[in-house]
Coordinates of C-alpha atoms in Angstrom, one line a residue:
Chain A
M1 CA -8.0 -11.6 7.5
T2 CA -8.2 -8.0 6.6
S3 CA -10.9 -5.5 5.7
P4 CA -11.2 -3.9 2.2
L5 CA -10.7 -0.5 3.8
N6 CA -7.5 -1.6 5.6
L7 CA -6.2 -3.2 2.4
F8 CA -6.9 0.1 0.5
Y9 CA -5.1 2.0 3.2
L10 CA -2.0 -0.3 3.1
F11 CA -1.7 -0.2 -0.7
F12 CA -2.3 3.5 -0.8
T13 CA 0.3 4.2 1.8
S14 CA 2.9 1.9 0.1
S15 CA 2.4 3.7 -3.1
L16 CA 2.5 7.2 -1.5
F17 CA 5.9 6.5 -0.1
T18 CA 7.2 5.0 -3.3
L19 CA 9.5 7.9 -4.0
G20 CA 12.2 8.2 -6.5
G21 CA 11.0 5.2 -8.6
G22 CA 9.6 1.7 -8.5
P23 CA 12.1 -0.1 -6.3
A24 CA 10.9 1.8 -3.2
L25 CA 7.5 0.1 -3.6
T26 CA 9.0 -3.3 -2.8
V27 CA 10.6 -1.8 0.3
V28 CA 7.5 -0.2 1.8
L29 CA 5.1 -3.1 0.7
Q30 CA 7.3 -5.7 2.4
D31 CA 7.6 -3.6 5.5
L32 CA 3.8 -3.0 5.8
F33 CA 2.4 -6.4 4.6
V34 CA 5.0 -8.8 6.0
N35 CA 6.8 -7.2 8.9
Q36 CA 4.3 -4.8 10.5
N37 CA 0.9 -6.4 9.8
H38 CA 1.8 -10.1 9.2
L39 CA -0.7 -10.4 6.4
L40 CA 1.8 -12.3 4.2
T41 CA 4.8 -14.5 4.7
N42 CA 8.1 -13.7 2.9
Q43 CA 7.4 -16.7 0.7
Q44 CA 4.1 -15.4 -0.4
F45 CA 5.5 -11.9 -1.0
L46 CA 8.4 -13.2 -3.2
T47 CA 6.0 -15.5 -5.1
A48 CA 3.7 -12.5 -5.8
M49 CA 6.8 -10.6 -7.1
A50 CA 7.8 -13.5 -9.3
I51 CA 4.3 -13.7 -10.9
G52 CA 4.3 -10.0 -11.4
R53 CA 7.6 -10.1 -13.2
L54 CA 6.6 -12.9 -15.4
T55 CA 3.5 -11.2 -16.7
P56 CA 3.8 -7.9 -18.7
G57 CA 2.9 -4.5 -17.2
P58 CA 4.2 -1.9 -14.7
A59 CA 6.4 -2.9 -11.8
M60 CA 3.5 -2.4 -9.4
I61 CA 1.3 -5.1 -11.1
Y62 CA 2.2 -7.7 -8.5
T63 CA 0.1 -5.8 -6.0
V64 CA -2.8 -7.4 -7.9
V65 CA -1.5 -10.8 -6.8
I66 CA -1.3 -9.7 -3.1
G67 CA -4.8 -8.2 -3.3
F68 CA -6.2 -11.3 -4.9
V69 CA -4.6 -13.7 -2.3
L70 CA -5.9 -11.6 0.6
L71 CA -9.4 -10.6 -0.6
G72 CA -10.2 -12.2 -4.0
I73 CA -11.2 -10.2 -7.1
I74 CA -12.3 -7.2 -5.0
G75 CA -8.8 -7.2 -3.3
S76 CA -7.1 -7.2 -6.7
V77 CA -9.2 -4.2 -7.9
I78 CA -8.5 -2.4 -4.6
A79 CA -4.8 -3.0 -5.1
L80 CA -4.8 -1.5 -8.6
V81 CA -6.9 1.5 -7.7
A82 CA -5.1 2.3 -4.4
T83 CA -1.6 2.1 -5.8
T84 CA -2.6 4.3 -8.8
I85 CA -4.1 7.2 -6.8
P86 CA -0.8 8.8 -5.7
S87 CA 0.4 8.8 -9.3
L88 CA -2.4 11.4 -10.1
L89 CA -0.1 14.0 -8.6
I90 CA 1.7 14.0 -12.0
F91 CA -1.0 16.4 -13.2
P92 CA -0.3 19.3 -10.8
V93 CA 3.4 18.6 -10.8
R94 CA 3.5 18.7 -14.6
T95 CA 1.8 22.1 -14.7
L96 CA 4.2 23.4 -12.1
Y97 CA 7.1 21.5 -13.5
Q98 CA 9.9 24.1 -13.9
K99 CA 9.4 25.2 -10.3
A100 CA 9.2 21.6 -9.0
E101 CA 12.2 20.2 -10.8
S102 CA 14.6 23.0 -10.0
S103 CA 13.4 23.7 -6.5
F104 CA 16.2 23.6 -3.9
I105 CA 14.0 21.8 -1.3
V106 CA 12.7 19.2 -3.8
Q107 CA 16.1 18.4 -5.2
N108 CA 17.8 17.9 -1.9
F109 CA 14.9 16.0 -0.4
F110 CA 15.1 13.5 -3.3
R111 CA 18.8 13.3 -3.1
G112 CA 18.5 12.2 0.5
V113 CA 15.6 9.8 -0.3
S114 CA 17.5 8.2 -3.2
I115 CA 20.5 7.4 -1.0
A116 CA 18.2 5.9 1.7
I117 CA 16.4 3.8 -0.9
V118 CA 19.7 2.1 -1.8
G119 CA 20.2 1.0 1.8
L120 CA 16.5 0.1 2.1
I121 CA 16.5 -2.2 -1.0
F122 CA 19.6 -4.1 0.3
G123 CA 18.0 -4.3 3.7
T124 CA 14.7 -5.6 2.2
A125 CA 16.6 -8.3 0.3
I126 CA 18.2 -9.4 3.6
R127 CA 14.8 -9.3 5.4
L128 CA 13.2 -11.3 2.6
S129 CA 15.9 -14.0 2.7
N130 CA 14.7 -14.9 6.2
G131 CA 13.1 -18.4 5.8
V132 CA 13.8 -18.4 2.1
I133 CA 17.6 -18.7 1.8
S134 CA 18.3 -21.6 4.2
G135 CA 21.2 -23.4 2.5
I136 CA 24.1 -23.0 0.2
S137 CA 22.1 -23.9 -2.9
D138 CA 19.5 -21.2 -2.2
F139 CA 22.3 -18.7 -1.8
L140 CA 23.9 -19.8 -5.0
I141 CA 20.7 -19.3 -7.0
A142 CA 20.3 -15.8 -5.6
L143 CA 24.0 -15.0 -6.4
L144 CA 23.5 -16.4 -9.9
S145 CA 20.5 -14.2 -10.7
F146 CA 22.3 -11.2 -9.2
I147 CA 25.3 -11.8 -11.5
F148 CA 23.2 -12.4 -14.6
M149 CA 21.4 -9.1 -14.0
I150 CA 24.4 -7.0 -13.0
K151 CA 27.1 -8.4 -15.2
Y152 CA 25.3 -9.8 -18.2
K153 CA 22.3 -7.3 -18.1
I154 CA 19.8 -10.1 -18.7
S155 CA 16.2 -8.8 -18.3
V156 CA 14.3 -9.5 -15.1
A157 CA 11.5 -11.3 -17.0
K158 CA 14.0 -13.7 -18.6
I159 CA 15.7 -14.5 -15.3
V160 CA 12.3 -15.2 -13.6
G161 CA 11.1 -17.2 -16.5
T162 CA 14.2 -19.4 -16.5
A163 CA 13.8 -19.8 -12.7
F164 CA 10.3 -21.0 -13.3
I165 CA 11.5 -23.6 -15.9
F166 CA 14.2 -24.9 -13.6
G167 CA 11.7 -24.8 -10.7
S168 CA 9.2 -27.0 -12.7
I169 CA 12.0 -29.5 -13.5
Y170 CA 12.9 -29.6 -9.8
A171 CA 9.3 -30.0 -8.7
L172 CA 8.7 -32.9 -11.2
W173 CA 12.0 -34.4 -10.0
I174 CA 11.2 -34.6 -6.3
K175 CA 7.6 -35.7 -6.9
Chain B
M1 CA -6.9 11.0 -30.8
N2 CA -10.2 9.5 -29.8
N3 CA -10.6 7.5 -26.6
L4 CA -10.8 4.1 -28.3
L5 CA -7.5 4.7 -30.1
I6 CA -5.8 5.9 -26.9
F7 CA -7.1 2.7 -25.2
W8 CA -5.7 0.6 -28.0
E9 CA -2.3 2.3 -28.1
F10 CA -1.8 1.8 -24.4
L11 CA -3.2 -1.7 -24.5
K12 CA -0.3 -2.6 -26.9
I13 CA 2.2 -0.9 -24.6
G14 CA 0.9 -2.8 -21.6
T15 CA 0.9 -6.1 -23.4
F16 CA 4.5 -5.8 -24.6
S17 CA 6.2 -4.4 -21.6
F18 CA 7.7 -7.3 -19.7
G19 CA 9.7 -6.9 -16.5
G20 CA 8.5 -3.5 -15.3
G21 CA 10.5 -0.3 -14.8
V22 CA 13.1 0.5 -17.5
S23 CA 11.9 -2.1 -20.0
V24 CA 8.4 -0.4 -20.0
L25 CA 10.1 2.9 -20.6
A26 CA 11.8 1.5 -23.6
V27 CA 8.5 0.4 -25.1
F28 CA 7.0 3.8 -24.4
N29 CA 9.9 5.5 -26.2
D30 CA 9.8 3.1 -29.1
E31 CA 6.1 3.5 -29.8
F32 CA 5.5 7.2 -29.1
V33 CA 8.8 8.9 -29.8
E34 CA 10.5 6.8 -32.5
K35 CA 7.6 5.2 -34.4
K36 CA 4.5 7.3 -34.1
K37 CA 6.3 10.7 -33.4
L38 CA 3.5 11.7 -31.1
L39 CA 6.0 13.0 -28.5
T40 CA 9.4 14.7 -28.9
K41 CA 12.4 13.1 -27.2
K42 CA 12.6 16.2 -25.0
E43 CA 9.0 15.9 -23.9
F44 CA 9.5 12.3 -23.1
M45 CA 12.6 12.9 -21.0
Q46 CA 10.9 15.8 -19.1
T47 CA 7.9 13.7 -18.2
Y48 CA 10.2 10.9 -17.1
A49 CA 12.1 13.2 -14.9
L50 CA 8.9 14.5 -13.4
S51 CA 7.4 11.0 -12.9
K52 CA 10.3 10.4 -10.5
L53 CA 9.2 13.3 -8.3
V54 CA 5.7 11.8 -8.1
P55 CA 4.9 8.9 -5.8
G56 CA 3.9 5.5 -7.2
A57 CA 5.3 3.7 -10.3
N58 CA 6.9 5.9 -12.9
T59 CA 5.3 4.2 -15.8
V60 CA 1.8 4.8 -14.3
S61 CA 2.3 8.5 -13.9
M62 CA 3.8 8.6 -17.4
T63 CA 0.7 6.8 -18.8
L64 CA -1.5 9.4 -17.1
A65 CA 0.5 12.3 -18.4
F66 CA 0.7 11.1 -22.0
G67 CA -3.0 10.1 -22.0
K68 CA -3.9 13.6 -20.9
K69 CA -1.8 15.1 -23.7
F70 CA -3.4 12.8 -26.3
G71 CA -7.0 13.3 -25.1
G72 CA -7.5 15.3 -21.9
Y73 CA -8.5 13.8 -18.6
T74 CA -10.8 11.3 -20.3
G75 CA -7.8 10.4 -22.5
S76 CA -5.7 9.7 -19.4
F77 CA -8.4 7.5 -18.0
F78 CA -8.6 5.4 -21.2
A79 CA -4.9 5.3 -21.4
L80 CA -4.7 3.8 -17.9
L81 CA -7.5 1.4 -18.6
G82 CA -5.6 0.2 -21.7
F83 CA -2.3 0.0 -20.0
Y84 CA -3.6 -2.1 -17.1
F85 CA -6.0 -4.3 -19.1
V86 CA -3.8 -7.2 -20.4
P87 CA -1.3 -7.2 -17.4
Y88 CA -4.2 -7.3 -14.9
I89 CA -6.0 -10.2 -16.6
L90 CA -2.8 -12.2 -17.1
T91 CA -1.6 -11.6 -13.6
L92 CA -4.9 -12.7 -12.2
L93 CA -5.0 -15.8 -14.4
F94 CA -1.5 -16.7 -13.4
T95 CA -2.3 -16.3 -9.7
I96 CA -5.4 -18.5 -10.1
F97 CA -3.3 -21.1 -11.9
Y98 CA -0.7 -20.9 -9.1
L99 CA -3.3 -21.4 -6.3
A100 CA -4.9 -24.2 -8.2
F101 CA -1.7 -26.2 -8.3
E102 CA -0.3 -24.9 -5.0
P103 CA 1.6 -28.0 -3.7
F104 CA 3.4 -28.4 -7.0
M105 CA 3.9 -24.6 -7.5
N106 CA 5.3 -24.3 -4.0
N107 CA 8.1 -26.6 -5.0
V108 CA 8.7 -24.6 -8.2
A109 CA 8.9 -21.5 -6.0
K110 CA 11.8 -23.0 -4.0
I111 CA 13.9 -22.2 -7.0
V112 CA 12.1 -19.0 -8.0
M113 CA 12.2 -17.2 -4.6
P114 CA 16.0 -17.1 -4.2
A115 CA 16.2 -15.9 -7.8
V116 CA 13.9 -13.0 -7.0
I117 CA 16.0 -12.1 -3.9
G118 CA 19.0 -11.9 -6.2
I119 CA 17.0 -9.6 -8.5
I120 CA 16.1 -7.3 -5.7
A121 CA 19.7 -7.1 -4.6
A122 CA 20.8 -6.4 -8.2
T123 CA 18.2 -3.6 -8.4
G124 CA 19.8 -2.2 -5.3
E125 CA 23.2 -2.4 -6.8
N126 CA 22.1 -0.7 -10.0
F127 CA 20.5 2.0 -8.0
R128 CA 23.6 2.4 -5.8
K129 CA 25.8 2.9 -8.9
T130 CA 23.8 6.0 -9.8
E131 CA 22.6 7.3 -6.4
A132 CA 25.2 6.4 -3.9
N133 CA 28.6 6.3 -5.5
S134 CA 30.5 8.5 -3.1
W135 CA 31.8 7.5 0.3
P136 CA 29.5 9.7 2.4
S137 CA 26.4 8.6 0.5
M138 CA 27.4 4.9 0.8
L139 CA 27.9 5.4 4.5
L140 CA 24.4 6.9 4.8
A141 CA 23.0 4.0 2.7
F142 CA 24.8 1.5 5.0
I143 CA 23.4 3.2 8.2
V144 CA 19.9 3.0 6.6
L145 CA 20.4 -0.7 6.0
I146 CA 21.4 -1.3 9.6
S147 CA 18.6 0.7 11.0
L148 CA 16.1 -1.3 8.9
V149 CA 17.6 -4.8 9.5
S150 CA 18.8 -4.5 13.1
F151 CA 16.7 -1.8 14.6
R152 CA 13.6 -2.4 12.6
L153 CA 12.8 1.2 12.0
S154 CA 9.7 1.9 9.8
T155 CA 10.6 2.3 6.1
I156 CA 8.3 5.3 5.9
F157 CA 10.1 7.0 8.8
I158 CA 13.5 6.3 7.2
I159 CA 12.4 7.7 3.8
L160 CA 11.1 10.9 5.3
F161 CA 14.0 11.4 7.6
A162 CA 16.5 10.8 4.8
G163 CA 14.7 13.4 2.7
F164 CA 14.9 15.8 5.7
L165 CA 18.7 15.1 6.0
G166 CA 19.1 15.8 2.3
I167 CA 17.5 19.2 2.8
C168 CA 19.7 19.9 5.8
W169 CA 22.8 18.8 3.9
G170 CA 21.9 21.1 1.1
I171 CA 21.5 24.1 3.4
L172 CA 24.8 23.3 5.2
K173 CA 26.6 23.0 1.8
N174 CA 25.3 26.4 0.8
R175 CA 26.4 28.0 4.1
I176 CA 30.0 26.7 4.1
K177 CA 30.3 27.1 0.3
I178 CA 31.7 23.7 -0.6
P179 CA 31.8 23.6 -4.4
A180 CA 29.0 21.3 -5.5
K181 CA 30.3 18.0 -6.7
T182 CA 28.4 16.7 -9.8

């Protein structure tokens, strides 16, 4: 399927371009693992995200699921280590902080990146719906969780947990 | 603080932070600023601002930064170990459980997957409210969306190019002296 080194490279790159906060990780991970390298299907990627959201921990914890599915225990450790390494930059940045935060180049660079991330997240949602949202009922579920999060500010973990409960009822029903 | 205590503190934070992102930040704030008074509010906010300038998950870089403050570089290592410990094991167990009951779980996923897409779109909308709330920025975000979905440009290229555009825009704004809109 893939070599440990390649897996390390893919997780490291995804994390390195996770700029401006967690959501960018989903964008780059989906692009690298699903669209460019075809290591995962959209379905596997979304399931990994769901598992990651249901268990506690940082947003990037679902890389453990991806690593495990592709290369077992070793893959899961590679996932954790490779996505962590870029974060080590916090040490030099924290020492230089006043310069870094107020720098003209840094500020404007991140302004541009943040705007792009907005488009990229919506674009990734559209790409992920390929093969997943195939009917009106799928669309309604997506819309419902969107509304619960935006309008009623229900936490992600609760929405995913509820979806798992309804999913289990559905799975028992059609059995 | 000794390393074992650091490990323990971050183990608790890792265990009780569900949902990633902002909810993890709330747990950090609650434990270290409000309850234990190990960090000042200002220190916490500064580190949060900086964690956004660093690649990777914000909460991971914050764990590293606070760990170092409590016990040097070994402290940050133990902080990370504690922070990952429970989430890693639970995620692994859940994945093994999922794979063991795959045909059944795949049916469960039929309901869960669309819900996750809704969550990703909602994350995008929350991000848009703070980052792209003017017409020019929304237009740029829309162009990015099209270039990803229709033209299949690489996300890494788009991110770097947008950063470059941001710098150009900043220089241009300084040249023609448009008053900065905040």
